[in-house]
C-alpha atoms as a printed R data frame, in Angstrom:
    type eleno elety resid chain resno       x       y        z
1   ATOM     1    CA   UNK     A     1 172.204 -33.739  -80.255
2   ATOM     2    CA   UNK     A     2 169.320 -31.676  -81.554
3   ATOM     3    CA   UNK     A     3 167.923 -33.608  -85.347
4   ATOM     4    CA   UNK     A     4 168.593 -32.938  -88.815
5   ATOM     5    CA   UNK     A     5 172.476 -31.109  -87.933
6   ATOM     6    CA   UNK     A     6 173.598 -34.089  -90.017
7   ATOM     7    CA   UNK     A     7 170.298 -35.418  -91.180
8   ATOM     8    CA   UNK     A     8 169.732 -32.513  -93.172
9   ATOM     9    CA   UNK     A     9 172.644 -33.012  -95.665
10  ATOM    10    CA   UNK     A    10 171.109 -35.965  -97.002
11  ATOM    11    CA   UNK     A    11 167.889 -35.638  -96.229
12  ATOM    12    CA   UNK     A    12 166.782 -35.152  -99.835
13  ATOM    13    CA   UNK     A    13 169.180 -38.032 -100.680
14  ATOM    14    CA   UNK     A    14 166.860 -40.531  -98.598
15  ATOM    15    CA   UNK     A    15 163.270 -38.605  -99.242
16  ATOM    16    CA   UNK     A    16 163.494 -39.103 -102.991
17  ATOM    17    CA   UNK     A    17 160.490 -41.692 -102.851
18  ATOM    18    CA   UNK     A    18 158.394 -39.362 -101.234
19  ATOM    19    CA   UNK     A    19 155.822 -37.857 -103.497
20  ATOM    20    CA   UNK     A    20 155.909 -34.411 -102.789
21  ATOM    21    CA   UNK     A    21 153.096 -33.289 -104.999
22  ATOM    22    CA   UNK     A    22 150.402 -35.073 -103.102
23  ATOM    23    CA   UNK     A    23 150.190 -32.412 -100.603
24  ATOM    24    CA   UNK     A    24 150.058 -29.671 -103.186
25  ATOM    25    CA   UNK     A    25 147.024 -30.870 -104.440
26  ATOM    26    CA   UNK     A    26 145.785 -31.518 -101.224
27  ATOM    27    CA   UNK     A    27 146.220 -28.291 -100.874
28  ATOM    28    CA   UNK     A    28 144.640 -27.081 -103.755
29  ATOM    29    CA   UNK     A    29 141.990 -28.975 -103.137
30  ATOM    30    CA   UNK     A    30 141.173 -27.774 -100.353
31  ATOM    31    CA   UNK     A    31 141.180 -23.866 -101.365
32  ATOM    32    CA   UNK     A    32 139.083 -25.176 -104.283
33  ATOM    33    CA   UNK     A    33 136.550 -26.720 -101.964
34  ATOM    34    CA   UNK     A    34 136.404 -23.631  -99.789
35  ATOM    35    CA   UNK     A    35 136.432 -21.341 -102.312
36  ATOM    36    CA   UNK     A    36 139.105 -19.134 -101.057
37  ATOM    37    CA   UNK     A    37 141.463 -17.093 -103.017
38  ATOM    38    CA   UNK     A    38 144.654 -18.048 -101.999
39  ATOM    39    CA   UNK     A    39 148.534 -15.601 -102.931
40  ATOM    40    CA   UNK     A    40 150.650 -16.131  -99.848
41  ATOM    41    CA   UNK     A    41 151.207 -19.261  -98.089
42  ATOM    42    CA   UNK     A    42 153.698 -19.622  -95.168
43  ATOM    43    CA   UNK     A    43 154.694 -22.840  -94.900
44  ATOM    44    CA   UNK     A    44 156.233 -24.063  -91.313
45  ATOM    45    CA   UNK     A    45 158.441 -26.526  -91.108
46  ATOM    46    CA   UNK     A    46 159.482 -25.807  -94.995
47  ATOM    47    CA   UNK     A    47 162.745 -28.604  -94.543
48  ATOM    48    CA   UNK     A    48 165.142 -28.577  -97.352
49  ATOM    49    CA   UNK     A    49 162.002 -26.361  -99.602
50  ATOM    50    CA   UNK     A    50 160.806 -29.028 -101.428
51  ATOM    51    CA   UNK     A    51 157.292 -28.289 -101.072
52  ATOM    52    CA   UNK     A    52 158.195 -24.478 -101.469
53  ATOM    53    CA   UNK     A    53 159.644 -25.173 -105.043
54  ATOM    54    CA   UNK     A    54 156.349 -26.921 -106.071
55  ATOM    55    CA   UNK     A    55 154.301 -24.342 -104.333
56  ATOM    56    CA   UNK     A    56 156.117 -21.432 -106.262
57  ATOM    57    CA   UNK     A    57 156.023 -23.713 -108.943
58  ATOM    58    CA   UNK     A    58 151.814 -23.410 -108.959
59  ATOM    59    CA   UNK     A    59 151.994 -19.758 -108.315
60  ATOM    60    CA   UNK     A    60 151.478 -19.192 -104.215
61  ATOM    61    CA   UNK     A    61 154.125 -16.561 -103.338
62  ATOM    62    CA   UNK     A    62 155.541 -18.650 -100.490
63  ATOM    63    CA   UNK     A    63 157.737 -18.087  -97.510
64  ATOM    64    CA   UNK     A    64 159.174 -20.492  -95.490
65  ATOM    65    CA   UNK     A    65 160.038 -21.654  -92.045
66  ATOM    66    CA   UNK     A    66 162.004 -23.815  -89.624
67  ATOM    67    CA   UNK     A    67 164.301 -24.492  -86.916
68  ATOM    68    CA   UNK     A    68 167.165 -25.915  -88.392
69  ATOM    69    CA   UNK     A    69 169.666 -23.677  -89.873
70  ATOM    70    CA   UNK     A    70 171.096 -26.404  -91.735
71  ATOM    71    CA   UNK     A    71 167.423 -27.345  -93.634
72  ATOM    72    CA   UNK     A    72 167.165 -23.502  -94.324
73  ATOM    73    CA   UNK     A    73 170.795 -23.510  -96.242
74  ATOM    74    CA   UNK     A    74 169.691 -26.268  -98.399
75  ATOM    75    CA   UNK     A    75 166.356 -24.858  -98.848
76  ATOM    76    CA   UNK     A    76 168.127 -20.909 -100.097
77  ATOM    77    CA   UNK     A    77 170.368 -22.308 -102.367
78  ATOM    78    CA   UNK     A    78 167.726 -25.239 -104.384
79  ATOM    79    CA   UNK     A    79 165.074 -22.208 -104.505
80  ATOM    80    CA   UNK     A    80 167.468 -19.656 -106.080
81  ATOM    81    CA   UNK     A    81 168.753 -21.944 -108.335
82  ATOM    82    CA   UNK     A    82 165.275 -22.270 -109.303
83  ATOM    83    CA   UNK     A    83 165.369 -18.717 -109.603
84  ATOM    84    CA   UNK     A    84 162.836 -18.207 -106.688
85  ATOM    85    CA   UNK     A    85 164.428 -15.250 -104.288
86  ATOM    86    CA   UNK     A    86 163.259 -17.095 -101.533
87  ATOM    87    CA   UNK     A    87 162.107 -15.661  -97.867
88  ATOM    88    CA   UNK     A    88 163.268 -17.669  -95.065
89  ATOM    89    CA   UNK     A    89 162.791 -17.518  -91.635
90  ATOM    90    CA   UNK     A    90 164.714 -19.761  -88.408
91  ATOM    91    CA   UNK     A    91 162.304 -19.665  -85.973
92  ATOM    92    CA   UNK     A    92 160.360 -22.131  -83.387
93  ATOM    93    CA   UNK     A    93 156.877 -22.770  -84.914
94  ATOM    94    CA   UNK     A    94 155.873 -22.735  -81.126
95  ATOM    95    CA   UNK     A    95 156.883 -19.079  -80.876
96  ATOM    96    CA   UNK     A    96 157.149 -17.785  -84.150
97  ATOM    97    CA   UNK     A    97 156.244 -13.983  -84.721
98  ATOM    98    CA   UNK     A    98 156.439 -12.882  -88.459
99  ATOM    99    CA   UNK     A    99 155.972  -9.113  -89.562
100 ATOM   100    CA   UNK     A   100 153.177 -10.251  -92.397
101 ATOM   101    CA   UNK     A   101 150.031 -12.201  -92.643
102 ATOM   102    CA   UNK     A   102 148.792 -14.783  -95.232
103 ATOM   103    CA   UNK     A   103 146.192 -16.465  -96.731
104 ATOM   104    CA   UNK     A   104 147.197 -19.714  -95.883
105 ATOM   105    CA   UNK     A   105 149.701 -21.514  -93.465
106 ATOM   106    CA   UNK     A   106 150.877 -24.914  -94.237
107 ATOM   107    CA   UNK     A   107 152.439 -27.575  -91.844
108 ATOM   108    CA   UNK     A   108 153.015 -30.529  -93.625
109 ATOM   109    CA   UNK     A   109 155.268 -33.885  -93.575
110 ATOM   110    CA   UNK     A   110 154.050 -34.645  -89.854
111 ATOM   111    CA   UNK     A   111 156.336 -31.476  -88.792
112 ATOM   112    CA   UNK     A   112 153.708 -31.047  -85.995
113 ATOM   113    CA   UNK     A   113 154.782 -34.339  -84.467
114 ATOM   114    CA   UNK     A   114 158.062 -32.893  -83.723
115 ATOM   115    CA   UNK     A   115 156.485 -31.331  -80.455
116 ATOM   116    CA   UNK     A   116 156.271 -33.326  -77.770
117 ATOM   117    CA   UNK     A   117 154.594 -30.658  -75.068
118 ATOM   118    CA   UNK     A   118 150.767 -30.136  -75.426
119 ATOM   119    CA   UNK     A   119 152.072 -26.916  -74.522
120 ATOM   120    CA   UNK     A   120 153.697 -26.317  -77.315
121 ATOM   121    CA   UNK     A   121 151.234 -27.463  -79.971
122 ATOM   122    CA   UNK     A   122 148.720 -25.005  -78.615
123 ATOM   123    CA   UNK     A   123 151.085 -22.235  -79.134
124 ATOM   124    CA   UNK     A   124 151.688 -23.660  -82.676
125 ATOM   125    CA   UNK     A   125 147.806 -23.547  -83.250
126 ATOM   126    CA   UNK     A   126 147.400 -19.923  -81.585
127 ATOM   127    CA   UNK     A   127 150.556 -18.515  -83.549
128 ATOM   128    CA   UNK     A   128 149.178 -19.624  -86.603
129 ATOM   129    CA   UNK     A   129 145.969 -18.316  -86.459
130 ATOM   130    CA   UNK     A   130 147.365 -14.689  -85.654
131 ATOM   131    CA   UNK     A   131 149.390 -15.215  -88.509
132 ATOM   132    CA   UNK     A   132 146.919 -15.569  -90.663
133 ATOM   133    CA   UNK     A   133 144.652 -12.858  -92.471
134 ATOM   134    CA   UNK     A   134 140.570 -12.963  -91.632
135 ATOM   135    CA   UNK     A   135 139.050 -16.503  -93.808
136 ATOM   136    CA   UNK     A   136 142.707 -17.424  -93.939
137 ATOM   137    CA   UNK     A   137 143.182 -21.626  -93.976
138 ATOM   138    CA   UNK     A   138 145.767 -23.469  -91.819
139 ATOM   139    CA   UNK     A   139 146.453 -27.114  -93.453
140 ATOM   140    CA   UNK     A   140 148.919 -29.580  -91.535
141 ATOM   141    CA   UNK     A   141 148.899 -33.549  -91.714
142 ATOM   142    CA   UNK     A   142 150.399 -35.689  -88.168
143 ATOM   143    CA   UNK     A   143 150.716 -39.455  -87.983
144 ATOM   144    CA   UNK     A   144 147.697 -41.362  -86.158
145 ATOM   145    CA   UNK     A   145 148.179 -43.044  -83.584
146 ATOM   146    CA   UNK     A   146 148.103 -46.134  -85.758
147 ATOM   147    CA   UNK     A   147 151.132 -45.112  -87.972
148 ATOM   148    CA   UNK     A   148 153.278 -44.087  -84.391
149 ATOM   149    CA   UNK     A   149 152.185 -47.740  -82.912
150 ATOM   150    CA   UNK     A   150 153.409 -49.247  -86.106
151 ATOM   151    CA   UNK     A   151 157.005 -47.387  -85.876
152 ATOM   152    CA   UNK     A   152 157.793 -49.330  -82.678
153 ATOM   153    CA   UNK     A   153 160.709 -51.332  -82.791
154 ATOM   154    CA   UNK     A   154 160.812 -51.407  -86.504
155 ATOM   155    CA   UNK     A   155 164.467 -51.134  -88.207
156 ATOM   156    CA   UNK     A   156 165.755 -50.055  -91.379
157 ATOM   157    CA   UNK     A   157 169.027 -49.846  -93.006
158 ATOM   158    CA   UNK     A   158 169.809 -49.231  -96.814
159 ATOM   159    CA   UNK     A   159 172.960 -47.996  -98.876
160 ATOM   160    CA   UNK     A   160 172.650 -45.855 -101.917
161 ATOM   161    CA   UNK     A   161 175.468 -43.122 -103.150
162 ATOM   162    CA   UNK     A   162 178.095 -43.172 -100.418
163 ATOM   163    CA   UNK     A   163 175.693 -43.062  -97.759
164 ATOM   164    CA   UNK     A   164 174.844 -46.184  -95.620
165 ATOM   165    CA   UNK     A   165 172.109 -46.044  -92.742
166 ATOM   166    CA   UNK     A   166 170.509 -47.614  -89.994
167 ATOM   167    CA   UNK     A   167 167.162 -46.603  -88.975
168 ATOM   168    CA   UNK     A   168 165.863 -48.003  -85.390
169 ATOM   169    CA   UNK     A   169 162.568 -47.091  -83.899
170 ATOM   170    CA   UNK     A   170 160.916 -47.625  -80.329
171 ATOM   171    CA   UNK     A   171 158.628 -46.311  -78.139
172 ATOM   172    CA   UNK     A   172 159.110 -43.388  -76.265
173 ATOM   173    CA   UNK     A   173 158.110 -42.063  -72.967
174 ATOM   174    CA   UNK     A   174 154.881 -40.172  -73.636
175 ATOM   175    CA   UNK     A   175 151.754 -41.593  -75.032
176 ATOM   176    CA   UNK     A   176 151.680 -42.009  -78.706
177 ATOM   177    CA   UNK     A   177 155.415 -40.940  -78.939
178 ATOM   178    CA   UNK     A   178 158.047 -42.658  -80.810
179 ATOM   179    CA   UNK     A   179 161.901 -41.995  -80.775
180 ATOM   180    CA   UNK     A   180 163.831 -42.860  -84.205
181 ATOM   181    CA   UNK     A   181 167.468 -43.450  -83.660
182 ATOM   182    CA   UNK     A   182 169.416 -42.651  -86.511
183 ATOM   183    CA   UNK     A   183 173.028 -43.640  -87.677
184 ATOM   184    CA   UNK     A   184 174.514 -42.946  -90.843
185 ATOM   185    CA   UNK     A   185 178.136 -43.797  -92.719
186 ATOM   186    CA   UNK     A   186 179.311 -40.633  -94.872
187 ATOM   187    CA   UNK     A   187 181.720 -41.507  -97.252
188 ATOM   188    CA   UNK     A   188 184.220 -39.092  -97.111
189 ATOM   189    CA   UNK     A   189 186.640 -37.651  -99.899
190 ATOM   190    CA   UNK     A   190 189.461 -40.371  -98.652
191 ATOM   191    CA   UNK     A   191 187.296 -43.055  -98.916
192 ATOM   192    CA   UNK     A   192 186.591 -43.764  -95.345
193 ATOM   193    CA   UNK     A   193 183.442 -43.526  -93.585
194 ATOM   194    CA   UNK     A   194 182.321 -40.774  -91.044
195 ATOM   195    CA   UNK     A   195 179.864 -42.273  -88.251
196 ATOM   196    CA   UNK     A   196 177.202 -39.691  -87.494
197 ATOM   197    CA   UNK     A   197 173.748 -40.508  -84.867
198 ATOM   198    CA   UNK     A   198 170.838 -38.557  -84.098
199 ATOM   199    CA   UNK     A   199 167.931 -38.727  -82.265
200 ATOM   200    CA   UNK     A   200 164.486 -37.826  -83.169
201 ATOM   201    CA   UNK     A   201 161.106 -37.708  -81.041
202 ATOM   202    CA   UNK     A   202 158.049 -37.817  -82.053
203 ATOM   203    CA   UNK     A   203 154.429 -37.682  -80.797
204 ATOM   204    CA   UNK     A   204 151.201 -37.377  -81.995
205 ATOM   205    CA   UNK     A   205 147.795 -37.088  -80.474
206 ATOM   206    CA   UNK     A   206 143.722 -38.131  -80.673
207 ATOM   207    CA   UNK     A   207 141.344 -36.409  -83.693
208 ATOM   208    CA   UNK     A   208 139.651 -35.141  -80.794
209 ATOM   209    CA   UNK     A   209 142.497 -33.422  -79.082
210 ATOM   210    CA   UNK     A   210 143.531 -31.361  -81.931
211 ATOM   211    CA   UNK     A   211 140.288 -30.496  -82.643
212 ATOM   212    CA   UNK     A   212 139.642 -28.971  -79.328
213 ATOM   213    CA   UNK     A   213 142.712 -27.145  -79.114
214 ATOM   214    CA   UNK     A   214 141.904 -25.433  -82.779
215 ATOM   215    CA   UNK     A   215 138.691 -24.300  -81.373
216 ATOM   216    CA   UNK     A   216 140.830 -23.184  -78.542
217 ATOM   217    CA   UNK     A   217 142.996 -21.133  -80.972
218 ATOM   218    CA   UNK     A   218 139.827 -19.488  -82.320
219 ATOM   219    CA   UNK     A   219 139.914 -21.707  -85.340
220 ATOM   220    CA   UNK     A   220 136.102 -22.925  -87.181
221 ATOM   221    CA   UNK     A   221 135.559 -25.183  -89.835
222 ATOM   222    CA   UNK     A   222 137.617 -27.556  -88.777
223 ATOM   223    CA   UNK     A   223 137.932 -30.975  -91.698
224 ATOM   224    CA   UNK     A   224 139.363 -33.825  -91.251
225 ATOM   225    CA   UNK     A   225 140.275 -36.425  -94.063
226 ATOM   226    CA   UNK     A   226 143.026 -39.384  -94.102
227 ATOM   227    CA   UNK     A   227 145.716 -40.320  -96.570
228 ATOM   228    CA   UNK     A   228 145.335 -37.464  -99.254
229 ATOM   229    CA   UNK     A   229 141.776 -38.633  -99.881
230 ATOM   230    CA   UNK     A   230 138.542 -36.767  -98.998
231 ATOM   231    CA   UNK     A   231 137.453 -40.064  -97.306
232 ATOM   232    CA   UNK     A   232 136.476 -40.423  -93.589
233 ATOM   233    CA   UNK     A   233 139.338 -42.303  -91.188
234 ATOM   234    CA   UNK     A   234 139.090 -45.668  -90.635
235 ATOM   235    CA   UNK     A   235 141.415 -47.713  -88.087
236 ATOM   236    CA   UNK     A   236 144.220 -48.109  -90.297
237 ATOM   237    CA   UNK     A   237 144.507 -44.566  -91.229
238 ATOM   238    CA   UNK     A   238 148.079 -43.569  -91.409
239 ATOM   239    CA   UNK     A   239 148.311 -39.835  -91.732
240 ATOM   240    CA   UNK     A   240 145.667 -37.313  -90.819
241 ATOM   241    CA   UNK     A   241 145.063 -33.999  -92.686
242 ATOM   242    CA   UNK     A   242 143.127 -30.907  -90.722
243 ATOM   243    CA   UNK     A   243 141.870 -27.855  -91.865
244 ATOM   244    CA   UNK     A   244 140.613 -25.058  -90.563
245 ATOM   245    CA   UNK     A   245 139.887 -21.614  -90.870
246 ATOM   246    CA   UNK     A   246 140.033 -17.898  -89.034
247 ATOM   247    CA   UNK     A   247 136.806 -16.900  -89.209
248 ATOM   248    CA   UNK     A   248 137.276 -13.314  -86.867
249 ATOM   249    CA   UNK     A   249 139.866 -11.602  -85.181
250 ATOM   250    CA   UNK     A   250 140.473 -12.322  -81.386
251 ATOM   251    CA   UNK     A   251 141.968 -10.448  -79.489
252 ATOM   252    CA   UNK     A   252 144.899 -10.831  -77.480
């Protein structure tokens, strides 16, 4: 069963800890320290549009997108009533073709991860950078390898609202993956409760490896930092943060 068909429904519902607003002023940050001017972001992998809504919210005209119908629904109807008239796209990130450039292109909440296929991650990186218009910045965050070694055979399981999970997570079968098995209880408008499972994979890969393929891409300027800080990684780093910039046009 491909993720988030069910997932997405409550995805909000479970992601209400997450501090959204750290990677907007990552982002900022980063503009600031580049000294780019900055309109339209695309931002891949835009979920349910929370970080849309903030970016809006800070004045980047922002479009959004992902693979999951579902996600994009959610993601419509929480923008317009917001009043944003938002532009949404369902595509692959790996082999996404857009009919307009930006400034920047964002990739946040370890989206990237959800690519197993080196493959597919260079396509990601060489998509992007056509996407983007001459100086334009990509910005995306993965989990280290630390973080995916400390997902193995960890389990959760909480209860809030009518929905009850269980949350079980093991190696997979390529280096530096992890597979998340999810199972919820819906309650329904009898009372009962629906049993739903999915499976997500993840996988993640070395500093050094996405650095090479973002020179690959045609990408400069590469920056890396750790855990919304501007600080170096250390061995216990949990989430990386690149970015990089299109510095010329290449051609096809």
């Amino acid at each position: 069963m491909k993720p988030y068909i069910h997932f997405a429904h409550i995805y909000d519902h479970l992601m209400a800890h997450v501090e959204y607003d750290q990677w907007l002023i990552f982002m900022e940050n980063v503009f600031k320290e580049r000294k780019v001017q900055v309109s339209k972001v695309l931002d891949v992998g835009c979920g349910t549009g929370e970080l849309m809504l903030r970016m809006h919210q800070a004045g980047f005209v922002t479009t959004g997108l992902d693979i999951s119908e579902d996600m994009l629904a959610i993601a419509h109807q929480k923008l317009e009533a917001a009043h944003i008239q938002p532009q949404l796209f369902q595509e692959d990130m790996s082999q996404f073709s857009l009919p307009e450039n930006y400034d920047a292109i964002t990739i946040f909440c370890d989206s990237l991860n959800y690519l197993e296929k080196e493959e597919d991650v260079k396509r990601v990186f060489s998509r992007c950078y056509n996407a983007l218009h001459k100086n334009g910045i990509l910005l995306f965050d993965v989990h280290s390898p630390f973080k995916i070694q400390q997902f193995y055979q960890a389990t959760f399981a909480d209860e809030q609202d009518g929905v009850a999970y269980m949350w079980h997570s093991f190696a997979g079968e390529e280096p530096l993956s992890v597979e998340h098995e999810l199972t919820f209880f819906i309650e329904t408008e009898n009372g009962l409760y629906e049993r739903v499972e999915e499976l997500h994979k993840e996988r993640t890969f070395d500093v050094a490896t996405y650095t090479k393929w973002l020179k690959e891409a045609g990408f400069t300027d590469i920056r890396i930092t750790g855990d919304f800080n501007q600080f170096e990684l250390h061995d216990q780093t949990e989430r990386i943060f690149f970015s990089a910039q299109k510095k010329q046009e290449m051609s096809n």
